Coordinates of C-alpha atoms and ligand atoms in Angstrom, one line a residue:
X1 CA 2.3 1.2 -1.6
X2 CA -0.6 0.4 -3.8
X3 CA -3.9 2.2 -3.2
X4 CA -6.4 -0.2 -1.7
X5 CA -8.3 -0.4 -4.9
X6 CA -5.5 -1.5 -7.1
X7 CA -5.4 -5.2 -7.7
X8 CA -3.8 -7.0 -10.6
X9 CA -6.1 -7.3 -13.6
X10 CA -6.5 -11.1 -13.3
X11 CA -7.7 -10.8 -9.7
X12 CA -10.2 -8.0 -10.1
X13 CA -11.8 -9.5 -13.2
X14 CA -12.6 -12.7 -11.3
X15 CA -14.2 -11.5 -8.1
X16 CA -17.0 -9.1 -8.8
X17 CA -18.9 -7.1 -11.4
X18 CA -21.1 -4.1 -12.0
X19 CA -24.4 -3.6 -13.8
X20 CA -25.3 -0.4 -15.7
X21 CA -28.8 0.1 -17.0
X22 CA -29.4 3.0 -19.4
X23 CA -32.8 4.6 -19.3
X24 CA -32.9 6.7 -22.5
X25 CA -35.7 9.2 -21.6
X26 CA -35.9 12.8 -20.4
X27 CA -38.8 15.1 -20.0
X28 CA -36.9 18.1 -21.5
X29 CA -33.8 18.7 -23.6
X30 CA -31.0 20.4 -21.6
X31 CA -29.2 22.5 -24.1
X32 CA -25.7 21.2 -23.3
X33 CA -26.4 17.5 -23.1
X34 CA -25.1 14.9 -25.6
X35 CA -26.1 11.8 -23.7
X36 CA -28.4 9.3 -25.4
X37 CA -32.1 10.2 -24.7
X38 CA -35.4 11.0 -26.3
X39 CA -38.1 13.3 -24.9
X40 CA -40.9 11.0 -26.3
X41 CA -41.8 8.7 -23.4
X42 CA -44.1 6.6 -25.5
X43 CA -41.8 3.5 -25.7
X44 CA -41.0 3.5 -22.0
X45 CA -42.7 0.2 -21.3
X46 CA -41.1 -1.4 -24.4
X47 CA -37.7 -0.3 -23.4
X48 CA -38.1 -1.7 -19.9
X49 CA -39.3 -5.0 -21.3
X50 CA -36.4 -5.1 -23.7
X51 CA -33.9 -4.4 -20.9
X52 CA -35.3 -7.3 -18.9
X53 CA -35.1 -9.5 -21.9
X54 CA -31.5 -8.4 -22.6
X55 CA -30.5 -9.4 -19.1
X56 CA -31.7 -12.9 -19.9
X57 CA -29.9 -13.0 -23.2
X58 CA -26.6 -11.8 -21.8
X59 CA -26.8 -13.3 -18.3
X60 CA -23.6 -15.3 -18.8
X61 CA -21.5 -12.3 -20.0
X62 CA -20.3 -11.8 -16.5
X63 CA -19.3 -15.5 -16.1
X64 CA -20.9 -15.9 -12.8
X65 CA -19.2 -13.0 -11.1
X66 CA -21.5 -11.6 -8.4
X67 CA -22.8 -8.1 -8.9
X68 CA -21.6 -5.6 -6.4
X69 CA -23.2 -2.5 -7.8
X70 CA -26.1 -1.5 -10.0
X71 CA -26.3 1.9 -11.6
X72 CA -29.4 3.2 -13.3
X73 CA -28.2 6.0 -15.5
X74 CA -29.5 8.0 -18.4
X75 CA -31.2 9.9 -19.6
X76 CA -33.3 10.2 -16.6
X77 CA -34.1 7.0 -14.7
X78 CA -36.4 8.9 -12.4
X79 CA -39.0 9.1 -15.2
X80 CA -39.7 5.5 -14.4
X81 CA -42.6 4.8 -12.1
X82 CA -42.4 2.5 -9.1
X83 CA -43.9 -0.4 -11.0
X84 CA -41.4 -0.1 -13.8
X85 CA -38.5 0.0 -11.3
X86 CA -39.9 -3.0 -9.5
X87 CA -40.2 -4.9 -12.8
X88 CA -36.5 -4.2 -13.6
X89 CA -35.3 -5.1 -10.2
X90 CA -37.3 -8.3 -9.9
X91 CA -35.8 -9.4 -13.3
X92 CA -32.2 -8.4 -12.4
X93 CA -32.4 -10.2 -9.0
X94 CA -33.8 -13.3 -10.7
X95 CA -31.4 -13.5 -13.6
X96 CA -28.1 -12.0 -12.4
X97 CA -26.4 -12.8 -9.2
X98 CA -27.4 -10.1 -6.7
X99 CA -26.5 -9.8 -3.1
X100 CA -27.9 -7.9 -0.1
X101 CA -24.9 -5.5 0.3
X102 CA -25.0 -4.0 -3.2
X103 CA -24.7 -0.3 -3.9
X104 CA -27.7 0.6 -6.0
X105 CA -27.8 4.0 -7.5
X106 CA -30.6 5.9 -9.3
X107 CA -29.8 8.9 -11.3
X108 CA -32.6 11.4 -10.9
X109 CA -33.7 14.9 -11.8
X110 CA -34.9 17.2 -9.0
X111 CA -38.4 17.7 -10.5
X112 CA -39.2 14.0 -10.3
X113 CA -38.1 13.7 -6.6
X114 CA -41.3 14.4 -4.8
X115 CA -41.4 13.2 -1.1
X116 CA -44.0 10.6 -2.1
X117 CA -41.8 9.2 -4.9
X118 CA -38.8 9.1 -2.6
X119 CA -40.6 7.4 0.2
X120 CA -41.8 4.8 -2.2
X121 CA -38.3 4.2 -3.6
X122 CA -37.1 3.8 0.0
X123 CA -39.9 1.5 1.0
X124 CA -40.3 -0.8 -2.0
X125 CA -37.1 -0.8 -4.0
X126 CA -33.5 -1.8 -3.1
X127 CA -32.2 1.7 -4.3
X128 CA -29.8 3.0 -1.6
X129 CA -28.0 5.8 -3.4
X130 CA -29.3 8.8 -5.3
X131 CA -27.4 10.8 -7.9
X132 CA -29.2 14.1 -8.5
X133 CA -28.5 16.5 -11.3
X134 CA -28.6 19.9 -9.6
X135 CA -26.2 21.8 -11.9
X136 CA -26.6 25.2 -10.2
X137 CA -28.5 27.0 -7.5
X138 CA -28.9 30.1 -9.6
X139 CA -32.2 30.2 -11.6
X140 CA -30.6 32.3 -14.3
X141 CA -28.2 29.5 -15.1
X142 CA -30.9 26.8 -14.9
X143 CA -33.0 28.7 -17.5
X144 CA -30.0 29.2 -19.7
X145 CA -29.4 25.4 -19.6
X146 CA -33.1 24.7 -20.2
X147 CA -33.4 22.7 -17.0
X148 CA -36.8 21.8 -15.8
X149 CA -36.5 22.8 -12.2
X150 CA -35.7 25.9 -10.1
X151 CA -33.0 26.3 -7.5
X152 CA -35.7 26.2 -4.8
X153 CA -37.0 22.9 -6.1
X154 CA -33.4 21.5 -6.1
X155 CA -32.9 22.4 -2.5
X156 CA -36.3 20.9 -1.6
X157 CA -35.7 17.6 -3.3
X158 CA -32.4 17.1 -1.3
X159 CA -34.3 17.8 1.9
X160 CA -37.0 15.4 0.9
X161 CA -34.4 12.7 0.1
X162 CA -33.0 13.1 3.6
X163 CA -36.5 13.0 5.1
X164 CA -37.2 9.8 3.1
X165 CA -34.2 8.2 4.7
X166 CA -31.6 8.3 1.9
X167 CA -28.1 8.5 3.5
X168 CA -26.0 8.3 0.4
X169 CA -26.6 11.1 -2.0
X170 CA -24.6 12.4 -4.9
X171 CA -25.3 15.7 -6.6
X172 CA -24.0 17.0 -9.9
X173 CA -22.8 20.6 -10.4
X174 CA -21.6 22.3 -13.6
X175 CA -19.0 25.1 -13.6
X176 CA -17.5 27.1 -16.4
X177 CA -20.9 28.2 -17.5
X178 CA -20.6 31.4 -19.6
X179 CA -21.2 34.5 -17.5
X180 CA -20.8 32.5 -14.2
X181 CA -18.5 34.5 -12.0
X182 CA -16.4 33.4 -9.0
X183 CA -18.9 34.7 -6.5
X184 CA -21.7 32.7 -8.1
X185 CA -19.6 29.5 -8.2
X186 CA -18.7 30.1 -4.5
X187 CA -22.4 30.5 -3.7
X188 CA -23.2 27.1 -5.5
X189 CA -20.5 25.3 -3.5
X190 CA -21.6 26.8 -0.2
X191 CA -25.2 26.0 -0.9
X192 CA -24.4 22.4 -1.9
X193 CA -22.2 21.7 1.2
X194 CA -24.8 23.2 3.5
X195 CA -27.2 20.5 2.3
X196 CA -24.8 17.9 3.7
X197 CA -24.7 15.5 0.7
X198 CA -22.2 12.7 1.0
X199 CA -20.8 13.0 -2.5
X200 CA -20.4 15.8 -5.1
X201 CA -19.6 15.5 -8.8
X202 CA -18.5 18.8 -10.4
X203 CA -18.0 19.0 -14.2
X204 CA -16.7 21.8 -16.3
X205 CA -19.2 22.6 -19.0
X206 CA -18.3 21.0 -22.3
X207 CA -19.7 22.5 -25.4
X208 CA -20.7 19.4 -27.4
X209 CA -21.1 20.0 -31.2
X210 CA -24.2 17.9 -31.4
X211 CA -26.3 20.0 -29.0
X212 CA -28.3 23.2 -29.0
X213 CA -25.5 24.8 -27.1
X214 CA -22.9 23.6 -29.6
X215 CA -25.0 25.0 -32.5
X216 CA -25.3 28.4 -30.8
X217 CA -21.6 28.4 -30.1
X218 CA -20.9 27.6 -33.8
X219 CA -23.0 30.6 -34.8
X220 CA -21.0 32.8 -32.4
X221 CA -24.0 33.3 -30.0
X222 CA -22.2 31.8 -27.0
X223 CA -18.7 32.5 -25.7
X224 CA -16.6 29.8 -23.9
X225 CA -15.4 30.6 -20.4
X226 CA -11.8 31.9 -20.6
X227 CA -9.0 29.6 -19.3
X228 CA -8.1 31.8 -16.4
X229 CA -11.6 31.9 -15.0
X230 CA -12.1 28.1 -15.6
X231 CA -8.9 27.5 -13.6
X232 CA -9.9 29.8 -10.8
X233 CA -13.3 28.0 -10.5
X234 CA -11.5 24.6 -10.5
X235 CA -9.1 25.8 -7.8
X236 CA -12.0 27.1 -5.8
X237 CA -13.8 23.8 -6.1
X238 CA -10.8 21.8 -4.9
X239 CA -10.0 24.1 -2.0
X240 CA -13.6 24.7 -0.9
X241 CA -14.6 21.0 -0.8
X242 CA -11.3 19.9 0.6
X243 CA -11.8 22.3 3.6
X244 CA -15.3 20.9 4.1
X245 CA -14.0 17.3 4.4
X246 CA -14.7 16.0 1.0
X247 CA -11.9 13.8 -0.4
X248 CA -11.0 14.7 -4.0
X249 CA -10.6 11.1 -5.1
X250 CA -11.2 11.5 -8.9
X251 CA -10.8 14.5 -11.1
X252 CA -14.6 15.4 -11.0
X253 CA -15.6 13.5 -7.8
X254 CA -15.5 14.4 -4.1
X255 CA -16.7 12.2 -1.2
X256 CA -17.2 12.4 2.5
X257 CA -15.3 9.5 4.2
X258 CA -16.8 6.1 3.3
X259 CA -18.8 7.5 0.5
X260 CA -16.8 6.9 -2.7
X261 CA -19.1 5.8 -5.5
X262 CA -18.4 2.1 -5.6
X263 CA -19.8 1.7 -9.0
X264 CA -17.6 4.3 -10.6
X265 CA -14.6 3.3 -8.6
X266 CA -15.0 -0.1 -10.0
X267 CA -14.9 1.3 -13.6
X268 CA -11.6 3.1 -12.7
X269 CA -10.3 -0.1 -11.4
X270 CA -11.0 -2.1 -14.5
X271 CA -13.7 -4.3 -12.9
X272 CA -16.0 -5.9 -15.5
X273 CA -19.5 -4.6 -16.0
X274 CA -22.5 -5.4 -18.1
X275 CA -24.4 -2.5 -19.7
X276 CA -28.0 -3.0 -20.5
X277 CA -30.2 -0.7 -22.6
X278 CA -29.7 1.5 -25.7
X279 CA -26.2 3.0 -25.9
X280 CA -24.9 1.1 -22.9
X281 CA -21.3 -0.2 -22.9
X282 CA -20.0 -3.4 -21.4
X283 CA -16.4 -4.5 -20.5
X284 CA -15.1 -7.9 -19.5
X285 CA -11.3 -7.3 -19.2
X286 CA -10.5 -8.2 -22.8
X287 CA -13.2 -6.6 -25.0
X288 CA -15.7 -3.8 -25.1
X289 CA -19.3 -4.0 -26.4
X290 CA -21.6 -1.2 -27.0
X291 CA -25.4 -1.3 -27.7
X292 CA -27.1 0.5 -30.5
X293 CA -28.1 4.2 -29.7
X294 CA -31.3 3.9 -31.8
X295 CA -34.1 2.8 -29.5
X296 CA -36.1 1.1 -32.2
X297 CA -33.1 -0.9 -33.4
X298 CA -32.2 -1.9 -29.9
X299 CA -35.8 -3.1 -29.2
X300 CA -36.0 -4.9 -32.5
X301 CA -32.5 -6.5 -32.0
X302 CA -33.3 -7.8 -28.5
X303 CA -36.8 -9.0 -29.5
X304 CA -35.8 -10.8 -32.7
X305 CA -32.3 -12.0 -31.7
X306 CA -30.7 -9.7 -34.3
X307 CA -27.4 -7.8 -33.8
X308 CA -27.9 -4.8 -31.5
X309 CA -24.3 -4.4 -30.2
X310 CA -20.8 -4.2 -31.6
X311 CA -17.7 -5.6 -30.1
X312 CA -14.1 -4.5 -30.0
X313 CA -11.3 -6.8 -28.9
X314 CA -8.8 -4.8 -27.0
X315 CA -5.1 -5.3 -27.9
X316 CA -2.1 -4.7 -25.5
X317 CA -1.8 -1.0 -26.5
X318 CA -5.5 -0.3 -26.0
X319 CA -5.5 -2.1 -22.6
X320 CA -2.5 -0.1 -21.5
X321 CA -3.9 3.2 -22.7
X322 CA -7.2 2.5 -21.0
X323 CA -5.6 1.5 -17.8
X324 CA -3.5 4.7 -17.7
X325 CA -6.5 6.9 -18.7
X326 CA -8.6 5.5 -15.9
X327 CA -5.9 5.2 -13.2
X328 CA -4.5 8.7 -13.7
X329 CA -7.9 10.2 -13.1
X330 CA -7.9 8.9 -9.5
X331 CA -6.0 10.1 -6.5
X332 CA -4.2 6.8 -6.4
X333 CA -2.6 7.3 -9.8
X334 CA -0.4 4.8 -11.6
X335 CA 1.9 2.5 -9.5
X336 CA 5.1 1.5 -11.2
X337 CA 5.2 -2.0 -9.9
X338 CA 1.6 -2.6 -10.7
X339 CA 2.1 -1.3 -14.2
X340 CA 5.0 -3.6 -14.7
X341 CA 3.2 -6.6 -13.4
X342 CA 0.2 -6.1 -15.7
X343 CA 1.9 -4.8 -18.9
X344 CA 5.6 -5.6 -18.7
X345 CA 8.8 -3.6 -19.0
X346 CA 8.1 -2.2 -22.5
X347 CA 5.0 -0.2 -21.3
X348 CA 6.7 0.7 -17.9
X349 CA 9.7 2.2 -19.7
X350 CA 7.3 4.1 -22.0
X351 CA 5.2 5.5 -19.1
X352 CA 8.2 6.5 -17.1
X353 CA 10.0 8.3 -20.0
X354 CA 6.8 10.1 -21.1
X355 CA 6.1 11.2 -17.5
X356 CA 9.4 13.1 -17.2
X357 CA 8.3 16.3 -19.0
X358 CA 5.0 16.4 -17.0
X359 CA 6.9 16.0 -13.7
X360 CA 9.2 18.9 -14.8
X361 CA 6.3 21.2 -15.7
X362 CA 4.5 20.4 -12.4
X363 CA 1.6 18.6 -13.9
X364 CA 2.5 15.2 -12.3
X365 CA 4.4 14.1 -9.2
X366 CA 6.1 10.9 -8.4
X367 CA 6.3 9.6 -4.9
X368 CA 7.8 6.2 -4.1
X369 CA 6.9 4.8 -7.5
X370 CA 3.4 6.2 -7.6
X371 CA 2.6 8.8 -10.3
X372 CA -0.3 11.2 -9.9
X373 CA -1.7 14.3 -11.4
X374 CA -1.2 17.5 -9.5
X375 CA -4.0 20.0 -9.2
X376 CA -2.6 21.8 -12.2
X377 CA -2.4 18.5 -14.1
X378 CA -6.0 17.6 -13.2
X379 CA -7.1 20.8 -14.8
X380 CA -5.7 19.8 -18.2
X381 CA -5.9 16.0 -17.6
X382 CA -7.0 15.1 -21.1
X383 CA -3.8 16.7 -22.5
X384 CA -1.5 15.1 -19.9
X385 CA -3.0 11.7 -20.0
X386 CA -3.0 11.4 -23.8
X387 CA 0.7 12.3 -23.6
X388 CA 1.3 9.1 -21.7
X389 CA -0.5 6.8 -24.2
X390 CA 1.4 4.3 -26.3
X391 CA 0.9 4.9 -30.0
X392 CA 2.3 2.8 -32.8
Ligands
LIG1 C1 -26.2 11.8 -17.9 S1 -26.5 13.2 -16.9 C2 -27.9 12.5 -16.1 C3 -28.4 13.2 -14.9 C4 -29.9 13.6 -14.9 N1 -30.6 13.3 -16.1 C5 -29.9 15.1 -14.7 O1 -29.8 15.8 -15.7 O2 -30.2 15.5 -13.6 C6 -25.3 13.2 -15.7 C7 -24.6 14.5 -15.5 O3 -23.7 14.8 -16.6 C8 -23.4 16.2 -16.5 N2 -23.3 16.7 -17.9 C9 -24.0 16.3 -19.0 N3 -23.6 17.0 -20.1 C10 -22.6 17.8 -19.7 C11 -21.8 18.8 -20.4 N4 -22.0 19.0 -21.7 N5 -20.9 19.5 -19.7 C12 -20.7 19.3 -18.3 N6 -21.5 18.4 -17.6 C13 -22.4 17.7 -18.3 C14 -24.5 16.9 -15.7 O4 -24.0 17.4 -14.5 C15 -25.5 15.8 -15.5 O5 -26.1 15.9 -14.2
LIG2 S1 -28.7 16.5 -18.4 FE1 -30.0 14.9 -17.7 S2 -32.1 15.6 -18.0 FE2 -30.8 17.0 -19.2 S3 -30.9 16.1 -21.2 FE3 -29.1 15.2 -20.2 S4 -29.7 13.3 -19.3 FE4 -31.6 14.5 -19.8

């Protein structure tokens, strides 16, 4: 049987769409982070204006498909004040097709989430989901990462979010931090689940070359967490959250029943989305577009009608590779019939024959035509999934 999210490409691309808005500002540089942001907030109002204008310029990109989700990501969207958020929403609602039942997520840092701010979000904006970057409940880790908040502030902000009436909250945690032992990771998981959040995203620390952490690593000042400890932390994550009723529905994502991230699930299901703001990506089923990562170029392009994004037309191999990459990350995996229907026998034969070795090694399982990663396979998912790609 197909998972309930899997629909043939032609169907999904015609019925709904998502909107991503990138807010490229942060108050402080986290040492590990390679996302696009600047800590100079001086162009905040210009960026908000340009994003509103970009929505107008690209309003037909989604070809009339109604928006089902809006995701304000970053960077740190919670650096925006209430007025800036209202300006964005009033433009989006006016220009793009919005409905009343949309999932609208704001990515936020704990230090921005005062009770007052949260109550205003709840009262005046349509935001109905928060995604809060907690990372760890151990101050030593937060200092090491150069985070702006303490563990106590992180706990307080989740309590405030509940108090303000938010009933759909995601929190991000990072494991595989050097010097993090199993007891500390266990403590973080226990603390998080006691806060009764509906959704948890847990990422293994990646040492990105273009970050302060990456430069320290290159100089030999930082050691990567060993594979065995990383594996033990991943295993603990899956077991612990599973026991507490969180469904492990994507490699890094866990949800209480009814609280899958609709926006991200739509990405994994190939549903079109428009990305506004510097560095944002867009996808319409056949091509990808990505905006300039230079804020000044983005603003100038939007304001003067110059080029501010690039486009890549996706060929059959890229579409297949992307489909496999996204589907295999989820608990539904790849369905043979669905793969054949969308890509034909050539790609089906390739997928099935490349899967054999991973099934033999216990990294994948097949059950009535559905192929999924096992826990062991999820741990090295990049390696396994790239082994299923079609290369010419
Ligand atoms: C784009 S950030 C935005 C969240 C928000 N600005 C914050 O930091 O609270 C989304 C999440 O990606 C994760 N992340 C970013 N860089 C990472 C890295 N190098 N390794 C692991 N996780 C990372 C963090 O958990 C972070 O909360
Ligand atoms: S983790 Fe969040 S707050 Fe830190 S630099 Fe990245 S986007 Fe900004």
